[in-house]
């Protein structure tokens, strides 16, 4: 015996019955109307909440991205001034990594999860390695060209490569927000490149610094995009805080031996930090 049900205000009712050897044809719309959100107030409410949460997450994400960009710009200025004072790139990277490791225990108090499932150990190691190469390349660019040009070059390369990897690897469509970010990044890189070559005689007479600096920006954006794309594939199981923690730990493990072998590590003095902050 076959029973066909239809939903109404009181629940579900049998609208047709048939034996096993009988065939009863019902229009598809009458069988599956209850699955459509516009016909079910409860489903419509769920869809509305999803749209609201999606809009809220997008807004929060944009605000976080803007704050990260601001902090990254300040970091580029500080790194540039530090290299002019004789502090090496590895020392700058090591200082940043130690700072990140110091902040992570405070973040852990907010019940953040640093645990990485066993089957994702290789993925996390690959992501952290890409981030380490990206940071080293970008810090090298900071020491060669103007900070604003380095930030613009790194942002442009990362945005372009991220869009390409998103379409090719993740099979996602390009959104209007991504196109807008791509246009702004390319425009910023062009403007900063022009200002670097025309407004500063030092860089005009040392063109290799421009080529090397923007090439390092490209490498930084490339490694960052590869690592970020891989993380998006496992973000449901691995938290962003775990990536930051293990990236900082790996960066320390790589930079400490280099720093001890090639130069003496010197923490920037309070006077130096005060002068740099007053300049900003």
mmCIF file of C-alpha atoms in Angstrom:
data_model
loop_
_atom_site.group_PDB
_atom_site.id
_atom_site.type_symbol
_atom_site.label_atom_id
_atom_site.label_comp_id
_atom_site.label_asym_id
_atom_site.label_seq_id
_atom_site.Cartn_x
_atom_site.Cartn_y
_atom_site.Cartn_z
ATOM 1 C CA UNK A 1 0.000 0.000 0.000
ATOM 2 C CA UNK A 2 1.254 3.467 -0.963
ATOM 3 C CA UNK A 3 0.132 6.658 0.800
ATOM 4 C CA UNK A 4 0.734 10.154 -0.535
ATOM 5 C CA UNK A 5 0.744 12.961 2.026
ATOM 6 C CA UNK A 6 0.284 16.701 1.732
ATOM 7 C CA UNK A 7 0.997 19.338 4.368
ATOM 8 C CA UNK A 8 -1.707 21.687 5.599
ATOM 9 C CA UNK A 9 -2.358 23.891 8.643
ATOM 10 C CA UNK A 10 -3.131 20.885 10.830
ATOM 11 C CA UNK A 11 -0.150 18.816 9.746
ATOM 12 C CA UNK A 12 -0.011 16.113 7.082
ATOM 13 C CA UNK A 13 -3.004 14.319 5.570
ATOM 14 C CA UNK A 14 -3.365 11.444 3.132
ATOM 15 C CA UNK A 15 -4.484 12.757 -0.219
ATOM 16 C CA UNK A 16 -4.202 9.485 -2.157
ATOM 17 C CA UNK A 17 -3.656 5.787 -1.568
ATOM 18 C CA UNK A 18 -2.833 2.946 -3.885
ATOM 19 C CA UNK A 19 -1.841 -0.675 -3.775
ATOM 20 C CA UNK A 20 1.599 -1.847 -4.744
ATOM 21 C CA UNK A 21 0.467 -2.870 -8.238
ATOM 22 C CA UNK A 22 -1.342 0.393 -8.924
ATOM 23 C CA UNK A 23 0.174 3.551 -10.305
ATOM 24 C CA UNK A 24 -1.022 6.889 -9.081
ATOM 25 C CA UNK A 25 0.258 10.007 -10.825
ATOM 26 C CA UNK A 26 0.398 13.184 -8.828
ATOM 27 C CA UNK A 27 1.732 16.495 -10.093
ATOM 28 C CA UNK A 28 5.214 17.181 -8.801
ATOM 29 C CA UNK A 29 4.139 20.506 -7.384
ATOM 30 C CA UNK A 30 1.515 18.902 -5.146
ATOM 31 C CA UNK A 31 4.054 16.450 -3.740
ATOM 32 C CA UNK A 32 6.884 18.853 -3.007
ATOM 33 C CA UNK A 33 5.199 22.164 -2.277
ATOM 34 C CA UNK A 34 6.036 21.804 1.392
ATOM 35 C CA UNK A 35 9.772 21.895 0.585
ATOM 36 C CA UNK A 36 9.633 25.421 -0.799
ATOM 37 C CA UNK A 37 10.419 28.191 1.654
ATOM 38 C CA UNK A 38 7.803 30.567 0.264
ATOM 39 C CA UNK A 39 5.028 28.048 1.072
ATOM 40 C CA UNK A 40 6.252 27.228 4.575
ATOM 41 C CA UNK A 41 6.479 30.109 7.078
ATOM 42 C CA UNK A 42 8.972 28.192 9.202
ATOM 43 C CA UNK A 43 11.331 27.561 6.277
ATOM 44 C CA UNK A 44 10.936 31.146 5.140
ATOM 45 C CA UNK A 45 11.930 32.337 8.609
ATOM 46 C CA UNK A 46 15.001 30.101 8.570
ATOM 47 C CA UNK A 47 16.048 31.438 5.160
ATOM 48 C CA UNK A 48 15.577 35.016 6.358
ATOM 49 C CA UNK A 49 17.790 34.355 9.380
ATOM 50 C CA UNK A 50 20.465 32.833 7.130
ATOM 51 C CA UNK A 51 20.450 35.898 4.893
ATOM 52 C CA UNK A 52 20.653 38.190 7.914
ATOM 53 C CA UNK A 53 23.534 36.217 9.411
ATOM 54 C CA UNK A 54 25.327 36.194 6.058
ATOM 55 C CA UNK A 55 25.025 39.968 5.753
ATOM 56 C CA UNK A 56 26.229 40.395 9.336
ATOM 57 C CA UNK A 57 29.245 38.147 8.746
ATOM 58 C CA UNK A 58 30.125 40.018 5.562
ATOM 59 C CA UNK A 59 29.989 43.350 7.399
ATOM 60 C CA UNK A 60 32.137 42.066 10.254
ATOM 61 C CA UNK A 61 34.587 40.578 7.769
ATOM 62 C CA UNK A 62 34.955 43.872 5.907
ATOM 63 C CA UNK A 63 35.553 45.783 9.160
ATOM 64 C CA UNK A 64 38.177 43.254 10.274
ATOM 65 C CA UNK A 65 39.870 43.449 6.863
ATOM 66 C CA UNK A 66 40.019 47.256 7.049
ATOM 67 C CA UNK A 67 41.512 47.121 10.557
ATOM 68 C CA UNK A 68 44.035 44.512 9.416
ATOM 69 C CA UNK A 69 45.015 46.709 6.484
ATOM 70 C CA UNK A 70 45.529 49.687 8.789
ATOM 71 C CA UNK A 71 47.702 47.681 11.175
ATOM 72 C CA UNK A 72 49.652 46.201 8.281
ATOM 73 C CA UNK A 73 50.380 49.678 6.955
ATOM 74 C CA UNK A 74 51.667 50.777 10.355
ATOM 75 C CA UNK A 75 53.765 47.630 10.543
ATOM 76 C CA UNK A 76 55.343 48.392 7.164
ATOM 77 C CA UNK A 77 56.382 51.877 8.333
ATOM 78 C CA UNK A 78 57.910 50.515 11.547
ATOM 79 C CA UNK A 79 59.779 47.760 9.677
ATOM 80 C CA UNK A 80 61.101 50.272 7.146
ATOM 81 C CA UNK A 81 62.398 52.546 9.901
ATOM 82 C CA UNK A 82 63.867 49.570 11.745
ATOM 83 C CA UNK A 83 65.835 48.443 8.698
ATOM 84 C CA UNK A 84 67.136 51.988 8.239
ATOM 85 C CA UNK A 85 68.374 51.831 11.838
ATOM 86 C CA UNK A 86 70.343 48.667 11.081
ATOM 87 C CA UNK A 87 67.890 46.083 12.419
ATOM 88 C CA UNK A 88 67.737 43.060 10.109
ATOM 89 C CA UNK A 89 64.637 41.520 8.562
ATOM 90 C CA UNK A 90 65.031 38.315 10.567
ATOM 91 C CA UNK A 91 65.095 40.337 13.783
ATOM 92 C CA UNK A 92 61.885 42.094 12.757
ATOM 93 C CA UNK A 93 60.239 38.779 11.910
ATOM 94 C CA UNK A 94 61.421 37.228 15.153
ATOM 95 C CA UNK A 95 60.103 40.161 17.185
ATOM 96 C CA UNK A 96 56.707 39.899 15.508
ATOM 97 C CA UNK A 97 56.546 36.131 16.023
ATOM 98 C CA UNK A 98 57.438 36.448 19.714
ATOM 99 C CA UNK A 99 54.725 39.074 20.074
ATOM 100 C CA UNK A 100 52.184 36.754 18.428
ATOM 101 C CA UNK A 101 53.154 33.888 20.720
ATOM 102 C CA UNK A 102 52.779 36.209 23.700
ATOM 103 C CA UNK A 103 49.295 37.250 22.624
ATOM 104 C CA UNK A 104 48.056 33.705 21.950
ATOM 105 C CA UNK A 105 47.723 32.743 25.666
ATOM 106 C CA UNK A 106 45.499 35.784 26.145
ATOM 107 C CA UNK A 107 43.408 34.725 23.177
ATOM 108 C CA UNK A 108 43.152 31.208 24.604
ATOM 109 C CA UNK A 109 41.344 32.650 27.611
ATOM 110 C CA UNK A 110 38.459 33.403 25.238
ATOM 111 C CA UNK A 111 38.065 29.636 24.623
ATOM 112 C CA UNK A 112 39.727 29.708 21.217
ATOM 113 C CA UNK A 113 40.640 26.318 19.819
ATOM 114 C CA UNK A 114 44.291 25.689 18.898
ATOM 115 C CA UNK A 115 43.800 21.964 18.359
ATOM 116 C CA UNK A 116 44.601 20.604 14.892
ATOM 117 C CA UNK A 117 43.140 17.220 13.855
ATOM 118 C CA UNK A 118 45.746 14.622 13.012
ATOM 119 C CA UNK A 119 44.681 14.311 9.373
ATOM 120 C CA UNK A 120 45.268 18.062 8.901
ATOM 121 C CA UNK A 121 48.814 18.232 10.309
ATOM 122 C CA UNK A 122 50.377 18.288 6.842
ATOM 123 C CA UNK A 123 47.922 20.921 5.630
ATOM 124 C CA UNK A 124 48.647 23.182 8.597
ATOM 125 C CA UNK A 125 52.402 22.734 8.145
ATOM 126 C CA UNK A 126 52.071 23.625 4.453
ATOM 127 C CA UNK A 127 49.955 26.702 5.247
ATOM 128 C CA UNK A 128 52.367 27.918 7.931
ATOM 129 C CA UNK A 129 55.321 27.418 5.588
ATOM 130 C CA UNK A 130 53.603 29.484 2.889
ATOM 131 C CA UNK A 131 52.836 32.226 5.419
ATOM 132 C CA UNK A 132 56.445 32.226 6.637
ATOM 133 C CA UNK A 133 57.787 32.623 3.092
ATOM 134 C CA UNK A 134 55.196 35.332 2.439
ATOM 135 C CA UNK A 135 56.161 37.307 5.551
ATOM 136 C CA UNK A 136 59.872 37.031 4.772
ATOM 137 C CA UNK A 137 59.352 38.206 1.190
ATOM 138 C CA UNK A 138 57.174 41.159 2.178
ATOM 139 C CA UNK A 139 59.532 42.271 4.960
ATOM 140 C CA UNK A 140 62.324 42.160 2.410
ATOM 141 C CA UNK A 141 60.243 44.369 0.125
ATOM 142 C CA UNK A 142 59.751 46.827 2.999
ATOM 143 C CA UNK A 143 63.522 47.223 3.224
ATOM 144 C CA UNK A 144 63.952 47.842 -0.528
ATOM 145 C CA UNK A 145 61.117 50.156 -1.554
ATOM 146 C CA UNK A 146 58.779 52.624 0.082
ATOM 147 C CA UNK A 147 56.361 51.054 2.595
ATOM 148 C CA UNK A 148 53.241 52.312 0.806
ATOM 149 C CA UNK A 149 54.466 50.890 -2.512
ATOM 150 C CA UNK A 150 55.311 47.555 -0.859
ATOM 151 C CA UNK A 151 51.890 47.298 0.790
ATOM 152 C CA UNK A 152 50.154 48.194 -2.483
ATOM 153 C CA UNK A 153 52.211 45.672 -4.458
ATOM 154 C CA UNK A 154 51.658 42.914 -1.958
ATOM 155 C CA UNK A 155 47.910 43.622 -1.727
ATOM 156 C CA UNK A 156 47.513 43.725 -5.510
ATOM 157 C CA UNK A 157 49.376 40.462 -6.109
ATOM 158 C CA UNK A 158 47.573 38.707 -3.270
ATOM 159 C CA UNK A 159 44.160 39.888 -4.473
ATOM 160 C CA UNK A 160 44.756 38.918 -8.101
ATOM 161 C CA UNK A 161 46.172 35.493 -7.271
ATOM 162 C CA UNK A 162 43.468 34.839 -4.649
ATOM 163 C CA UNK A 163 40.712 35.533 -7.174
ATOM 164 C CA UNK A 164 42.348 33.194 -9.695
ATOM 165 C CA UNK A 165 42.809 30.406 -7.136
ATOM 166 C CA UNK A 166 39.254 30.872 -5.872
ATOM 167 C CA UNK A 167 37.846 30.323 -9.351
ATOM 168 C CA UNK A 168 40.211 27.513 -10.373
ATOM 169 C CA UNK A 169 40.626 25.585 -7.113
ATOM 170 C CA UNK A 170 37.473 26.249 -5.091
ATOM 171 C CA UNK A 171 35.157 26.584 -8.109
ATOM 172 C CA UNK A 172 33.586 29.739 -6.727
ATOM 173 C CA UNK A 173 32.172 32.604 -8.756
ATOM 174 C CA UNK A 174 33.852 35.994 -8.600
ATOM 175 C CA UNK A 175 31.758 38.412 -6.547
ATOM 176 C CA UNK A 176 31.304 42.138 -7.049
ATOM 177 C CA UNK A 177 33.196 42.776 -3.797
ATOM 178 C CA UNK A 178 36.200 40.827 -5.089
ATOM 179 C CA UNK A 179 36.173 42.771 -8.358
ATOM 180 C CA UNK A 180 36.010 46.046 -6.424
ATOM 181 C CA UNK A 181 38.920 45.010 -4.182
ATOM 182 C CA UNK A 182 40.865 43.878 -7.237
ATOM 183 C CA UNK A 183 40.381 47.217 -8.998
ATOM 184 C CA UNK A 184 41.391 49.223 -5.925
ATOM 185 C CA UNK A 185 44.481 47.063 -5.337
ATOM 186 C CA UNK A 186 45.676 47.376 -8.943
ATOM 187 C CA UNK A 187 45.052 51.136 -8.961
ATOM 188 C CA UNK A 188 46.936 51.535 -5.676
ATOM 189 C CA UNK A 189 49.892 49.523 -6.950
ATOM 190 C CA UNK A 190 50.104 51.628 -10.130
ATOM 191 C CA UNK A 191 49.930 54.913 -8.219
ATOM 192 C CA UNK A 192 52.503 53.825 -5.651
ATOM 193 C CA UNK A 193 54.792 52.514 -8.376
ATOM 194 C CA UNK A 194 54.631 55.848 -10.179
ATOM 195 C CA UNK A 195 55.349 57.772 -6.987
ATOM 196 C CA UNK A 196 58.274 55.480 -6.208
ATOM 197 C CA UNK A 197 59.919 56.007 -9.593
ATOM 198 C CA UNK A 198 59.202 59.725 -10.053
ATOM 199 C CA UNK A 199 59.257 61.346 -6.629
ATOM 200 C CA UNK A 200 62.347 59.757 -5.138
ATOM 201 C CA UNK A 201 65.746 60.170 -6.831
ATOM 202 C CA UNK A 202 67.261 57.421 -4.704
ATOM 203 C CA UNK A 203 65.004 54.763 -6.216
ATOM 204 C CA UNK A 204 65.407 56.161 -9.742
ATOM 205 C CA UNK A 205 69.180 55.764 -9.510
ATOM 206 C CA UNK A 206 68.785 52.282 -7.988
ATOM 207 C CA UNK A 207 66.240 50.665 -10.297
ATOM 208 C CA UNK A 208 67.221 47.192 -9.111
ATOM 209 C CA UNK A 209 65.630 48.033 -5.762
ATOM 210 C CA UNK A 210 62.319 48.738 -7.490
ATOM 211 C CA UNK A 211 62.436 45.498 -9.485
ATOM 212 C CA UNK A 212 63.564 43.453 -6.494
ATOM 213 C CA UNK A 213 61.072 45.075 -4.144
ATOM 214 C CA UNK A 214 58.038 44.502 -6.345
ATOM 215 C CA UNK A 215 59.206 40.973 -7.165
ATOM 216 C CA UNK A 216 59.306 40.221 -3.438
ATOM 217 C CA UNK A 217 55.818 41.733 -3.173
ATOM 218 C CA UNK A 218 54.671 39.323 -5.873
ATOM 219 C CA UNK A 219 56.213 36.357 -4.044
ATOM 220 C CA UNK A 220 54.624 37.481 -0.782
ATOM 221 C CA UNK A 221 51.194 37.728 -2.389
ATOM 222 C CA UNK A 222 51.662 34.378 -4.134
ATOM 223 C CA UNK A 223 52.608 32.435 -0.993
ATOM 224 C CA UNK A 224 49.939 34.178 1.065
ATOM 225 C CA UNK A 225 47.242 33.366 -1.513
ATOM 226 C CA UNK A 226 48.275 29.720 -1.753
ATOM 227 C CA UNK A 227 48.220 29.338 2.025
ATOM 228 C CA UNK A 228 44.909 31.163 2.365
ATOM 229 C CA UNK A 229 43.261 29.071 -0.356
ATOM 230 C CA UNK A 230 44.415 25.863 1.313
ATOM 231 C CA UNK A 231 43.106 27.103 4.667
ATOM 232 C CA UNK A 232 39.666 27.800 3.199
ATOM 233 C CA UNK A 233 39.449 24.107 2.360
ATOM 234 C CA UNK A 234 39.901 23.091 6.016
ATOM 235 C CA UNK A 235 38.483 26.100 7.866
ATOM 236 C CA UNK A 236 35.534 24.066 9.172
ATOM 237 C CA UNK A 237 37.895 21.860 11.198
ATOM 238 C CA UNK A 238 40.854 24.146 11.962
ATOM 239 C CA UNK A 239 40.451 27.556 13.595
ATOM 240 C CA UNK A 240 42.214 30.680 12.357
ATOM 241 C CA UNK A 241 43.788 31.112 15.803
ATOM 242 C CA UNK A 242 45.475 27.721 15.436
ATOM 243 C CA UNK A 243 47.010 28.802 12.126
ATOM 244 C CA UNK A 244 48.316 32.051 13.650
ATOM 245 C CA UNK A 245 49.778 30.216 16.647
ATOM 246 C CA UNK A 246 51.580 27.518 14.663
ATOM 247 C CA UNK A 247 52.737 30.032 12.062
ATOM 248 C CA UNK A 248 54.284 32.197 14.799
ATOM 249 C CA UNK A 249 55.920 29.157 16.399
ATOM 250 C CA UNK A 250 57.339 27.971 13.078
ATOM 251 C CA UNK A 251 58.583 31.459 12.267
ATOM 252 C CA UNK A 252 60.415 31.619 15.597
ATOM 253 C CA UNK A 253 61.996 28.210 15.031
ATOM 254 C CA UNK A 254 63.265 29.320 11.620
ATOM 255 C CA UNK A 255 64.368 32.850 12.493
ATOM 256 C CA UNK A 256 66.127 32.210 15.807
ATOM 257 C CA UNK A 257 68.926 30.060 14.293
ATOM 258 C CA UNK A 258 69.359 32.480 11.378
ATOM 259 C CA UNK A 259 69.541 35.444 13.736
ATOM 260 C CA UNK A 260 72.041 33.775 16.058
ATOM 261 C CA UNK A 261 74.270 32.606 13.195
ATOM 262 C CA UNK A 262 74.468 35.766 11.111
ATOM 263 C CA UNK A 263 74.110 38.584 13.615
ATOM 264 C CA UNK A 264 73.531 39.429 17.243
ATOM 265 C CA UNK A 265 69.881 39.870 18.072
ATOM 266 C CA UNK A 266 69.126 43.294 19.495
ATOM 267 C CA UNK A 267 65.693 44.268 20.719
ATOM 268 C CA UNK A 268 64.788 47.819 19.609
ATOM 269 C CA UNK A 269 65.324 50.314 22.392
ATOM 270 C CA UNK A 270 62.462 52.172 24.050
ATOM 271 C CA UNK A 271 63.874 55.418 22.665
ATOM 272 C CA UNK A 272 63.785 54.014 19.138
ATOM 273 C CA UNK A 273 60.189 52.832 19.524
ATOM 274 C CA UNK A 274 59.166 56.184 20.984
ATOM 275 C CA UNK A 275 60.733 58.045 18.051
ATOM 276 C CA UNK A 276 59.021 55.790 15.515
ATOM 277 C CA UNK A 277 55.627 56.101 17.195
ATOM 278 C CA UNK A 278 55.949 59.888 17.352
ATOM 279 C CA UNK A 279 56.712 59.929 13.612
ATOM 280 C CA UNK A 280 53.578 57.914 12.879
#
